Coordinates of C-alpha atoms in Angstrom, one line a residue:
Chain H
M1 CA -3.1 8.5 -40.1
F2 CA -2.3 10.9 -37.3
I3 CA -6.0 11.5 -36.4
E4 CA -6.6 7.7 -36.2
L5 CA -3.5 7.3 -34.0
L6 CA -4.6 10.2 -31.8
K7 CA -7.9 8.5 -31.4
G8 CA -6.1 5.3 -30.4
L9 CA -3.9 7.3 -28.0
L10 CA -7.0 8.7 -26.4
V11 CA -8.3 5.1 -25.7
T12 CA -4.9 4.2 -24.2
L13 CA -4.8 7.3 -22.0
E14 CA -8.4 6.8 -20.9
L15 CA -7.5 3.2 -19.9
F16 CA -4.4 4.3 -18.1
A17 CA -6.2 7.1 -16.2
V18 CA -9.1 4.9 -15.1
C19 CA -6.8 2.1 -14.0
W20 CA -4.4 4.4 -12.2
V21 CA -7.1 6.5 -10.4
F22 CA -8.8 3.4 -9.0
S23 CA -5.7 1.1 -8.5
I24 CA -3.7 3.5 -6.3
P25 CA -6.4 4.1 -3.5
F26 CA -7.6 0.5 -3.6
G27 CA -4.1 -0.7 -3.4
L28 CA -3.6 1.5 -0.3
L29 CA -6.9 0.3 1.2
L30 CA -5.8 -3.3 0.6
C31 CA -2.4 -2.8 2.2
F32 CA -4.0 -1.2 5.4
A33 CA -6.7 -3.8 5.5
R34 CA -4.2 -6.5 5.3
K35 CA -2.2 -5.1 8.3
N36 CA -5.2 -4.5 10.5
S37 CA -7.6 -7.3 9.7
L38 CA -8.1 -10.7 11.3
K39 CA -6.0 -13.7 10.1
F40 CA -8.8 -15.0 7.9
F41 CA -9.1 -11.7 5.9
R42 CA -5.4 -11.5 5.7
F43 CA -5.3 -15.0 4.2
L44 CA -8.0 -13.9 1.6
I45 CA -6.1 -10.7 0.7
D46 CA -2.8 -12.7 0.4
T47 CA -4.5 -15.2 -1.8
Y48 CA -6.0 -12.5 -4.0
I49 CA -2.6 -10.8 -4.4
W50 CA -1.0 -14.2 -5.0
I51 CA -3.3 -15.1 -7.9
M52 CA -3.2 -11.6 -9.5
R53 CA 0.6 -11.5 -9.4
G54 CA 1.0 -15.1 -10.3
T55 CA -1.1 -15.2 -13.5
P56 CA -0.7 -13.3 -16.7
L57 CA -2.7 -10.1 -17.0
L58 CA -3.8 -11.3 -20.6
L59 CA -5.3 -14.5 -19.0
Q60 CA -7.1 -12.4 -16.5
I61 CA -8.6 -10.2 -19.2
F62 CA -9.7 -13.3 -21.2
F63 CA -11.1 -14.9 -18.0
L64 CA -13.2 -11.8 -17.1
F65 CA -14.5 -11.2 -20.7
Y66 CA -14.9 -14.7 -22.0
G67 CA -14.7 -17.1 -19.1
L68 CA -16.7 -15.5 -16.3
P69 CA -19.9 -15.2 -18.4
L70 CA -19.7 -18.9 -19.1
I71 CA -19.7 -19.7 -15.5
F72 CA -22.2 -17.0 -14.4
P73 CA -24.2 -15.9 -17.5
A74 CA -25.6 -13.0 -15.4
L75 CA -22.1 -11.5 -15.3
Q76 CA -22.1 -11.0 -19.1
V77 CA -21.0 -7.4 -19.9
N78 CA -20.8 -6.3 -23.4
D79 CA -18.8 -3.1 -22.9
R80 CA -15.3 -4.5 -23.7
F81 CA -13.6 -1.3 -22.4
L82 CA -15.3 -1.6 -19.1
V83 CA -14.4 -5.3 -18.6
G84 CA -10.9 -4.7 -19.8
A85 CA -10.4 -1.7 -17.3
F86 CA -11.9 -3.8 -14.6
A87 CA -9.3 -6.6 -15.2
F88 CA -6.5 -4.0 -15.3
I89 CA -7.7 -2.5 -12.0
L90 CA -7.9 -5.9 -10.3
N91 CA -4.5 -6.8 -11.4
Y92 CA -2.8 -3.5 -10.6
V93 CA -4.4 -3.1 -7.2
A94 CA -2.6 -6.3 -6.2
Y95 CA 0.7 -4.9 -7.4
F96 CA 0.2 -1.5 -5.8
A97 CA -0.9 -3.2 -2.5
E98 CA 2.4 -5.1 -2.4
I99 CA 4.4 -1.9 -3.2
F100 CA 2.5 0.0 -0.4
R101 CA 3.2 -3.0 1.9
G102 CA 6.9 -2.4 1.3
G103 CA 6.5 1.3 2.0
L104 CA 4.5 0.6 5.3
K105 CA 7.2 -1.8 6.6
N106 CA 9.7 1.0 6.1
V107 CA 7.9 3.4 8.4
D108 CA 9.8 3.4 11.7
K109 CA 8.2 1.6 14.5
G110 CA 8.8 4.7 16.7
Q111 CA 6.4 6.7 14.5
F112 CA 3.6 4.4 15.5
E113 CA 4.6 4.6 19.1
S114 CA 4.5 8.4 18.9
I115 CA 1.1 8.4 17.3
K116 CA -0.2 6.2 20.1
V117 CA 1.4 8.1 23.0
L118 CA 0.3 11.4 21.6
K119 CA -3.2 10.1 21.0
I120 CA -3.4 11.2 17.4
S121 CA -6.5 10.0 15.7
K122 CA -6.1 7.1 13.3
L123 CA -7.3 9.0 10.3
K124 CA -5.1 11.9 10.9
A125 CA -2.1 9.5 11.6
V126 CA -2.6 7.6 8.4
F127 CA -3.1 10.6 6.0
R128 CA -0.6 13.0 7.6
I129 CA 2.1 10.9 8.9
I130 CA 2.1 7.3 7.6
I131 CA 1.1 7.8 3.9
P132 CA 3.5 10.6 3.2
Q133 CA 6.4 8.6 4.8
M134 CA 5.3 5.5 2.9
L135 CA 5.1 7.3 -0.4
R136 CA 8.5 8.6 0.0
V137 CA 9.9 5.2 0.1
C138 CA 7.6 3.6 -2.6
L139 CA 7.4 6.4 -5.1
P140 CA 10.1 5.0 -7.4
S141 CA 8.3 1.6 -7.5
I142 CA 4.9 3.3 -8.1
C143 CA 6.6 5.2 -11.0
N144 CA 7.9 2.0 -12.4
E145 CA 4.5 0.3 -12.2
S146 CA 2.8 3.3 -13.8
V147 CA 5.2 3.3 -16.8
A148 CA 4.6 -0.5 -17.1
L149 CA 0.8 0.3 -17.0
V150 CA 1.1 2.7 -19.9
K151 CA 2.6 0.0 -22.0
D152 CA 0.4 -2.9 -20.7
T153 CA -2.7 -1.0 -21.9
A154 CA -1.9 -2.5 -25.3
L155 CA -3.2 -5.8 -24.0
I156 CA -6.7 -4.7 -24.1
F157 CA -6.6 -5.4 -27.8
S158 CA -7.2 -9.0 -26.9
I159 CA -10.8 -8.4 -26.3
G160 CA -11.3 -6.2 -29.3
V161 CA -10.6 -2.7 -27.9
I162 CA -8.8 -0.6 -30.5
E163 CA -6.1 1.4 -28.7
L164 CA -2.9 3.0 -29.9
L165 CA -0.9 -0.1 -30.8
T166 CA -3.8 -1.9 -32.5
T167 CA -4.5 1.4 -34.5
A168 CA -0.9 1.5 -35.5
K169 CA -1.0 -2.2 -36.5
N170 CA -4.1 -1.7 -38.6
I171 CA -2.6 1.3 -40.4
V172 CA 0.6 -0.7 -41.1
N173 CA -1.4 -3.7 -42.4
S174 CA -3.4 -1.6 -44.8
S175 CA -0.6 0.7 -46.0
A176 CA 2.4 -1.7 -45.9
D177 CA 4.4 1.2 -44.3
I178 CA 5.8 0.9 -40.8
F179 CA 5.8 4.6 -40.1
A180 CA 2.7 4.3 -38.0
Y181 CA 4.7 2.1 -35.6
V182 CA 7.3 4.8 -35.3
V183 CA 4.7 7.4 -34.4
A184 CA 3.0 5.0 -32.0
A185 CA 6.4 4.3 -30.4
A186 CA 7.1 8.0 -30.1
M187 CA 3.6 8.5 -28.5
Y188 CA 4.4 5.7 -25.9
L189 CA 7.8 7.3 -25.2
F190 CA 6.3 10.7 -24.6
I191 CA 3.6 9.5 -22.3
C192 CA 6.1 7.4 -20.3
S193 CA 8.5 10.3 -20.2
L194 CA 5.6 12.5 -18.9
V195 CA 4.8 10.0 -16.2
N196 CA 8.5 9.9 -15.1
L197 CA 8.8 13.6 -15.0
A198 CA 5.6 13.9 -12.9
F199 CA 6.9 11.4 -10.4
K200 CA 10.3 13.1 -10.3
I201 CA 8.7 16.4 -9.4
F202 CA 6.5 14.7 -6.7
E203 CA 9.6 12.9 -5.4
K204 CA 11.4 16.2 -4.9
R205 CA 8.4 17.6 -3.0
L206 CA 8.4 14.6 -0.7
K207 CA 12.0 15.2 0.4
F208 CA 10.9 16.9 3.7
E209 CA 13.6 19.5 3.5
Chain E
M1 CA 0.6 12.0 47.2
N2 CA 2.1 9.5 44.7
M3 CA 1.8 10.2 41.0
I4 CA 2.9 6.6 40.1
D5 CA 2.6 3.5 42.1
A6 CA 3.9 0.3 40.5
I7 CA 3.1 -2.7 42.8
N8 CA 4.7 -6.1 42.2
I9 CA 4.7 -5.7 38.5
T10 CA 6.1 -8.4 36.3
K11 CA 7.1 -8.2 32.7
R12 CA 8.3 -11.1 30.5
F13 CA 9.0 -11.4 26.7
D14 CA 8.1 -15.0 25.7
N15 CA 10.1 -17.0 28.2
S16 CA 12.6 -14.4 29.3
M17 CA 11.8 -12.4 32.5
V18 CA 12.5 -8.7 32.2
F19 CA 11.5 -7.8 35.7
E20 CA 9.5 -9.6 38.5
N21 CA 7.5 -8.2 41.4
L22 CA 9.1 -4.8 41.0
N23 CA 7.9 -2.0 43.3
F24 CA 8.3 1.6 42.4
S25 CA 6.6 4.9 43.3
V26 CA 7.0 8.5 42.3
E27 CA 5.7 11.4 44.3
K28 CA 4.0 14.3 42.9
G29 CA 6.4 17.0 41.7
E30 CA 9.7 15.0 42.2
I31 CA 12.3 13.9 39.7
V32 CA 13.0 10.2 39.7
T33 CA 15.9 8.6 37.8
I34 CA 15.9 5.0 37.0
V35 CA 19.5 3.7 36.4
G36 CA 21.1 0.3 35.8
S37 CA 23.3 -1.3 33.1
S38 CA 21.8 -2.0 29.8
G39 CA 19.5 -4.9 29.4
R40 CA 18.1 -4.5 32.9
G41 CA 14.6 -3.5 31.6
K42 CA 14.7 0.3 32.4
S43 CA 13.2 1.3 29.0
T44 CA 10.8 -1.5 29.1
L45 CA 9.6 -0.4 32.5
L46 CA 9.1 3.1 31.1
R47 CA 7.3 1.7 28.2
C48 CA 5.0 -0.2 30.5
L49 CA 4.2 3.0 32.4
V50 CA 3.2 4.9 29.2
G51 CA 1.1 2.1 27.9
L52 CA 3.4 0.9 25.0
E53 CA 4.0 -2.5 26.6
K54 CA 1.6 -4.6 28.6
I55 CA 2.7 -5.9 32.0
D56 CA 2.1 -9.6 32.8
G57 CA 1.2 -9.1 36.4
G58 CA 0.9 -6.5 39.2
T59 CA -0.8 -3.1 39.6
I60 CA 0.0 0.3 38.1
I61 CA -1.7 3.3 39.5
I62 CA -1.2 6.8 37.9
D63 CA -2.4 9.9 39.7
G64 CA -4.6 7.8 41.9
K65 CA -6.4 5.9 39.0
K66 CA -5.7 2.2 38.4
L67 CA -4.4 1.6 34.9
V68 CA -3.8 -2.1 35.8
E69 CA -5.0 -4.1 38.8
D70 CA -3.4 -7.4 39.5
G71 CA -2.5 -7.8 35.8
V72 CA -6.0 -6.8 34.5
Y73 CA -6.1 -3.6 32.5
A74 CA -8.7 -0.9 32.8
K75 CA -11.2 -0.6 29.9
S76 CA -9.8 0.8 26.8
R77 CA -11.5 4.2 27.2
D78 CA -10.4 4.5 30.9
Q79 CA -6.8 3.6 29.9
S80 CA -6.7 6.4 27.4
K81 CA -8.0 8.8 30.0
I82 CA -5.4 7.7 32.6
L83 CA -2.6 7.7 30.0
S84 CA -3.4 11.3 29.1
E85 CA -1.6 12.2 32.3
V86 CA 1.7 11.1 30.9
G87 CA 4.0 12.3 28.1
I88 CA 7.2 10.8 26.9
V89 CA 10.3 12.1 25.2
F90 CA 11.8 9.1 23.3
Q91 CA 15.4 8.2 23.1
N92 CA 15.4 8.8 19.3
Y93 CA 12.8 11.6 19.8
N94 CA 10.5 9.8 17.1
L95 CA 9.6 13.1 15.6
F96 CA 7.5 13.0 12.4
P97 CA 10.0 13.7 9.7
N98 CA 7.5 14.7 7.0
L99 CA 6.1 17.5 9.3
T100 CA 7.7 20.8 10.0
V101 CA 8.6 21.8 13.6
R102 CA 5.3 23.5 13.9
G103 CA 3.5 20.6 12.1
N104 CA 4.8 18.2 14.7
L105 CA 3.0 20.2 17.3
E106 CA -0.1 21.1 15.4
I107 CA -0.9 17.5 14.7
V108 CA -1.0 16.8 18.4
K109 CA -3.2 19.8 19.3
N110 CA -4.0 22.6 16.9
D111 CA -3.6 25.5 19.5
G112 CA -1.6 28.3 17.7
K113 CA -1.2 30.4 20.8
K114 CA 0.2 27.5 22.9
I115 CA 2.4 26.4 20.1
D116 CA 3.8 29.9 19.6
S117 CA 4.5 30.4 23.3
L118 CA 6.2 27.1 23.7
L119 CA 8.3 27.6 20.6
R120 CA 9.4 31.0 21.9
R121 CA 10.2 29.7 25.3
F122 CA 12.2 26.8 24.0
G123 CA 14.0 28.9 21.4
L124 CA 12.6 27.2 18.4
Y125 CA 10.3 30.0 17.1
D126 CA 12.6 30.8 14.2
R127 CA 12.9 27.2 13.2
A128 CA 9.1 26.6 13.2
S129 CA 9.0 26.0 9.4
A130 CA 12.0 23.7 9.3
Y131 CA 11.8 20.0 9.0
P132 CA 13.2 17.8 11.8
G133 CA 15.9 16.5 9.5
K134 CA 17.3 20.1 9.2
I135 CA 17.6 20.9 13.0
S136 CA 20.3 20.0 15.5
G137 CA 20.2 17.2 18.1
G138 CA 19.5 19.7 20.9
Q139 CA 16.8 21.3 19.0
K140 CA 15.1 18.0 18.2
Q141 CA 15.1 17.1 21.8
R142 CA 13.5 20.4 22.8
L143 CA 10.9 19.9 20.0
A144 CA 10.3 16.4 21.5
I145 CA 9.8 17.9 24.9
I146 CA 7.4 20.6 23.6
R147 CA 5.5 17.9 21.8
A148 CA 5.1 15.9 25.0
M149 CA 3.9 19.0 26.8
M150 CA 1.2 19.7 24.2
L151 CA -1.4 17.5 25.9
D152 CA -0.7 19.0 29.3
P153 CA 0.5 15.8 31.0
K154 CA 1.3 15.7 34.7
I155 CA 4.2 13.3 34.3
I156 CA 6.9 13.5 31.7
F157 CA 9.1 10.5 31.0
F158 CA 12.6 10.7 29.5
D159 CA 14.1 7.7 27.9
E160 CA 18.0 8.1 27.8
P161 CA 17.8 11.8 27.1
T162 CA 21.5 12.3 26.8
S163 CA 22.3 9.3 24.6
A164 CA 22.6 11.4 21.4
L165 CA 23.7 14.7 22.8
D166 CA 27.1 16.4 23.2
E167 CA 28.4 18.0 26.4
D168 CA 26.7 21.4 25.9
N169 CA 23.4 20.0 25.1
R170 CA 23.7 17.7 28.1
G171 CA 23.9 20.7 30.3
E172 CA 21.0 22.2 28.6
I173 CA 18.8 19.2 29.2
V174 CA 19.6 19.1 32.9
K175 CA 18.5 22.7 33.0
L176 CA 15.3 22.0 31.1
I177 CA 14.4 19.1 33.4
N178 CA 14.9 21.1 36.5
E179 CA 12.9 23.9 35.0
L180 CA 10.0 21.6 34.1
N181 CA 10.1 20.2 37.6
S182 CA 9.9 23.6 39.1
E183 CA 6.7 24.0 37.2
Q184 CA 5.2 21.0 39.1
Y185 CA 5.7 18.5 36.3
T186 CA 6.6 15.1 37.8
I187 CA 9.7 13.8 35.9
V188 CA 10.9 10.2 35.4
V189 CA 14.2 9.7 33.7
V190 CA 15.7 6.5 32.4
A191 CA 19.4 6.9 32.1
H192 CA 22.8 5.1 32.4
D193 CA 25.0 8.2 32.1
M194 CA 26.0 8.6 35.8
Q195 CA 27.5 12.1 35.2
F196 CA 24.1 13.3 34.0
V197 CA 22.3 11.6 36.7
D198 CA 24.5 13.4 39.4
C199 CA 23.6 16.7 37.9
L200 CA 19.8 16.1 38.4
N201 CA 18.5 16.6 41.9
S202 CA 16.6 13.4 41.8
K203 CA 15.5 10.3 43.7
I204 CA 17.5 7.4 42.2
Y205 CA 16.2 3.8 41.6
E206 CA 18.7 1.1 40.5
M207 CA 17.5 -1.8 38.5
Q208 CA 19.5 -4.8 39.2

């Protein structure tokens, strides 16, 4: 049982890691693109975020795996994990972009004025001044979203990927013993606690003291 | 020779006029104070002179080079060159809180020797690794001055330099401004604190 659950956990962790690693930078990129682009692109970005946040993630996964190939047969991908991960990334990029937007709004206007007057290059300004100050504000929200992501990974079962929760469910169904659920819950709790801890450490380092 | 010439400059925000046909000049090496009650557009004028706000009409010449001529700005690259002659110390200092004292200077120009010598001269060498949130108001101001000096400007603008300082630090800032002026920096100060203005040996413009 444990080995099976560990295998399921590995899939969950893999999905979490892939989604997190791609969603954070793309969310940041989208946030800056939205701020600096023309009205039309801003409208496109806003529409994307609106759709992603306004429809269920489960529906988005279904749409990408079952719906899209019906409209565009060339887009048929048989790797269920890949399609699922892609759907997660699309969804979480929108959420992270909104979180970063809040962080960016919190950076004092005077910081941008200093950057302009001191002729600091855009790249240096973004990476060394703006992003660290944004992160300080939005780290708790990123942490919340990351914990939600750990638990959301279970939704990938809907397209037939066997992850931790589905593994536990299969074990319970075949053994008529709910202990596998308890172990799975403990595993989720452990991962979420680790994520929380990592963010708390990072938050402390961003105190600028 | 004039370091700054502002000729008939006009600035409005939407429909409200901040100043109209304002004329103003600063000679090389002098200290000029712009005074006036709040809401007269002193800080806006200063922001126009450092390129943070655009004027709606008139001409601005800095060190003989035209930043704006009859309301038309120079090309972006030329503007950047012209504005490299000016530095500003903001009212709230606008230091980068996530960078240490040294980091605030290194990000402008990574010149260790210059940074060390300025930090020593302004008494901040021992605080080089502290974050701005952990230094006093007077130290913050000195750091803001050093930061403005990093790009070797010819003109340094001060926006309400005494607004957040106590009596002792006020005296210190007068001393610093006079010191900078003796090194051939041209200084433009926006202030409403007349006690402070009286301590500066400056030409005074009043905005009405």
